[in-house]
Coordinates of N, CA, C and O in Angstrom, one line a residue:
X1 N 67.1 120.1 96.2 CA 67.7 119.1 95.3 C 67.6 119.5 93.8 O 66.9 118.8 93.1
X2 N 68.2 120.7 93.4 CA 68.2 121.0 92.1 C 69.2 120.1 91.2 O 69.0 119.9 90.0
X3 N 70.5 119.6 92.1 CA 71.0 119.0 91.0 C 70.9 117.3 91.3 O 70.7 116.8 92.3
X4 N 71.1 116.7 89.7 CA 70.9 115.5 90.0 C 72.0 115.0 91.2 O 71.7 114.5 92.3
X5 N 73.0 115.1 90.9 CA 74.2 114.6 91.9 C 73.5 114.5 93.7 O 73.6 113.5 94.4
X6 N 72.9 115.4 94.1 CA 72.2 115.4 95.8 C 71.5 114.1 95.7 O 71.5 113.5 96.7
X7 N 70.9 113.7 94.8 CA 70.1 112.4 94.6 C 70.7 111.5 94.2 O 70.1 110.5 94.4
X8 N 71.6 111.2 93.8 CA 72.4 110.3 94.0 C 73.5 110.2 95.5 O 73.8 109.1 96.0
X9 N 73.8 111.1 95.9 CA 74.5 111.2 97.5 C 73.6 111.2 98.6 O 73.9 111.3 99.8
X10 N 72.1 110.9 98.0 CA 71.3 110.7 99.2 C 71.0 109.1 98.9 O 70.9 108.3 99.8
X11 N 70.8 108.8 97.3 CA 70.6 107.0 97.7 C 72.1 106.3 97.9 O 72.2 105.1 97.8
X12 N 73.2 106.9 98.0 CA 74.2 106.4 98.3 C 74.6 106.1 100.4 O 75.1 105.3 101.2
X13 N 73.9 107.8 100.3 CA 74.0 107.5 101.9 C 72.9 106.6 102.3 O 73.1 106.2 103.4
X14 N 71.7 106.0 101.5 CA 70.9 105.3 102.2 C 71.6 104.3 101.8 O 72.2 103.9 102.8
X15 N 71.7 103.7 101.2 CA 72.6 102.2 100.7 C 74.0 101.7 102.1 O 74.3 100.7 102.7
X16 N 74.5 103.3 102.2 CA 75.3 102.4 103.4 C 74.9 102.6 104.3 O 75.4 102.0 105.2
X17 N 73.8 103.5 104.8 CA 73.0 103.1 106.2 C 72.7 101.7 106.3 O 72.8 101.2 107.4
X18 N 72.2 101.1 105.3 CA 71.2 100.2 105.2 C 72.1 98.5 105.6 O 71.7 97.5 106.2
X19 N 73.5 98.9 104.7 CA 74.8 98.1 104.7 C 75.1 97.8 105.9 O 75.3 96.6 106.1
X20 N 75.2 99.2 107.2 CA 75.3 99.2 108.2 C 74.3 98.3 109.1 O 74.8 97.5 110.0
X21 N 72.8 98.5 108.8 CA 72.6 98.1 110.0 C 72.6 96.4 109.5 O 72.5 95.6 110.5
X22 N 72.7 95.8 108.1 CA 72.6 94.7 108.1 C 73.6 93.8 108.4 O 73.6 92.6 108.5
X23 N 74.6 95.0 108.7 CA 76.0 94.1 109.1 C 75.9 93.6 111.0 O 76.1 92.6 111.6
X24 N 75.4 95.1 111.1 CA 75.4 95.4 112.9 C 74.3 93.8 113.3 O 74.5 93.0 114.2
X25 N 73.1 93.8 112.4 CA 72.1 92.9 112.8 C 72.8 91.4 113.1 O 72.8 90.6 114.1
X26 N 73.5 91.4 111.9 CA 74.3 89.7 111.4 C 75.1 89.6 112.8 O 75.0 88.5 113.4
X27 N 76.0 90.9 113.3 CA 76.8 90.7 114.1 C 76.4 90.0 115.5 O 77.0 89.2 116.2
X28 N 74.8 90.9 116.0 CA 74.7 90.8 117.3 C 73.8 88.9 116.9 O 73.3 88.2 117.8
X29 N 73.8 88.7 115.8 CA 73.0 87.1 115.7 C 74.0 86.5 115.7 O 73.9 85.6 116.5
X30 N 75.3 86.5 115.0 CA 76.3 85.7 114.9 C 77.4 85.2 116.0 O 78.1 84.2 115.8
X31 N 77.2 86.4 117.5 CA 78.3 86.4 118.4 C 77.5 85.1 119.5 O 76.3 85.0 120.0
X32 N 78.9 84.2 119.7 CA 78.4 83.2 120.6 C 77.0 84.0 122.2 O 76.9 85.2 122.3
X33 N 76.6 83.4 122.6 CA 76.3 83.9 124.1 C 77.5 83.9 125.0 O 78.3 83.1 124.6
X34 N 77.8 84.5 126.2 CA 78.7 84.4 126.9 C 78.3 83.1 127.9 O 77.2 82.8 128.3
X35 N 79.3 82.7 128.0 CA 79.7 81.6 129.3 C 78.9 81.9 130.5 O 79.1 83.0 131.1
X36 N 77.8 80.9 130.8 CA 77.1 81.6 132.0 C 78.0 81.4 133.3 O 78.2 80.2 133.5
X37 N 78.6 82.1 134.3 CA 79.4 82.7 135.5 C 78.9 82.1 136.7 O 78.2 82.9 137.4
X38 N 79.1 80.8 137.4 CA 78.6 80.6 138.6 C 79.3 80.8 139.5 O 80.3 80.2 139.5
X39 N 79.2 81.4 140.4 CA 79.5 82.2 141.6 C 79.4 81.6 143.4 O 78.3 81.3 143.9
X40 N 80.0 81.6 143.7 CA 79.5 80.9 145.1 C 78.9 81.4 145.6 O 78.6 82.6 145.5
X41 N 78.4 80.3 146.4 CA 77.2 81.2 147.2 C 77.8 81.6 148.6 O 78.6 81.0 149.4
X42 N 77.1 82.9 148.9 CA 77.8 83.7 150.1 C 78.1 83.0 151.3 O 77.3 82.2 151.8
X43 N 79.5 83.3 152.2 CA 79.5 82.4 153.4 C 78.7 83.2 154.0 O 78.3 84.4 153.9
X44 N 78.3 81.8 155.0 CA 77.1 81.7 156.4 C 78.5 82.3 157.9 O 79.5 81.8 158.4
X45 N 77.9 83.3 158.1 CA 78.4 84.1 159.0 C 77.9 84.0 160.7 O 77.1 84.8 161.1
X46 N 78.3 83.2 161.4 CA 77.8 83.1 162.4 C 77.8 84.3 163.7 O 78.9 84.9 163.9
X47 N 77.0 84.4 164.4 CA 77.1 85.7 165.1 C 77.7 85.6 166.4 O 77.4 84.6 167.0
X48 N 78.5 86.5 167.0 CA 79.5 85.7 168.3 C 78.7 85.9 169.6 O 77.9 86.8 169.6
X49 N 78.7 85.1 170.4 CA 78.1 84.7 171.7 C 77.8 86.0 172.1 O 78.9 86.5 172.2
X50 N 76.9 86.8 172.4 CA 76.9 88.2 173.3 C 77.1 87.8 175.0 O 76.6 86.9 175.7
X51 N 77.9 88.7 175.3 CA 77.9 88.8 176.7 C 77.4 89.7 177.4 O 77.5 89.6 178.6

């Protein structure tokens, strides 16, 4: 890091990491939960008379 400029393109890349993950955070807090899916319950299979 001799010149000033790498120190500035290193607090710049930290600023939008930081941008990033605060957006990513907001997003996974802000998205509804999904619709919980109720499912039938499996048919009862009766077994045929053996002969």
């Amino acid at each position: 890091m001799d010149d000033p400029s790498d120190l500035v393109l290193a607090m710049l890349g930290l600023a939008i990491a930081a941008v990033m993950l605060v957006a990513g955070t907001l997003y996974l807090v802000m998205t509804p939960d999904p619709l919980p899916v109720h499912t039938a319950p499996p048919a009862v299979q009766a077994m045929p008379p053996v002969s």
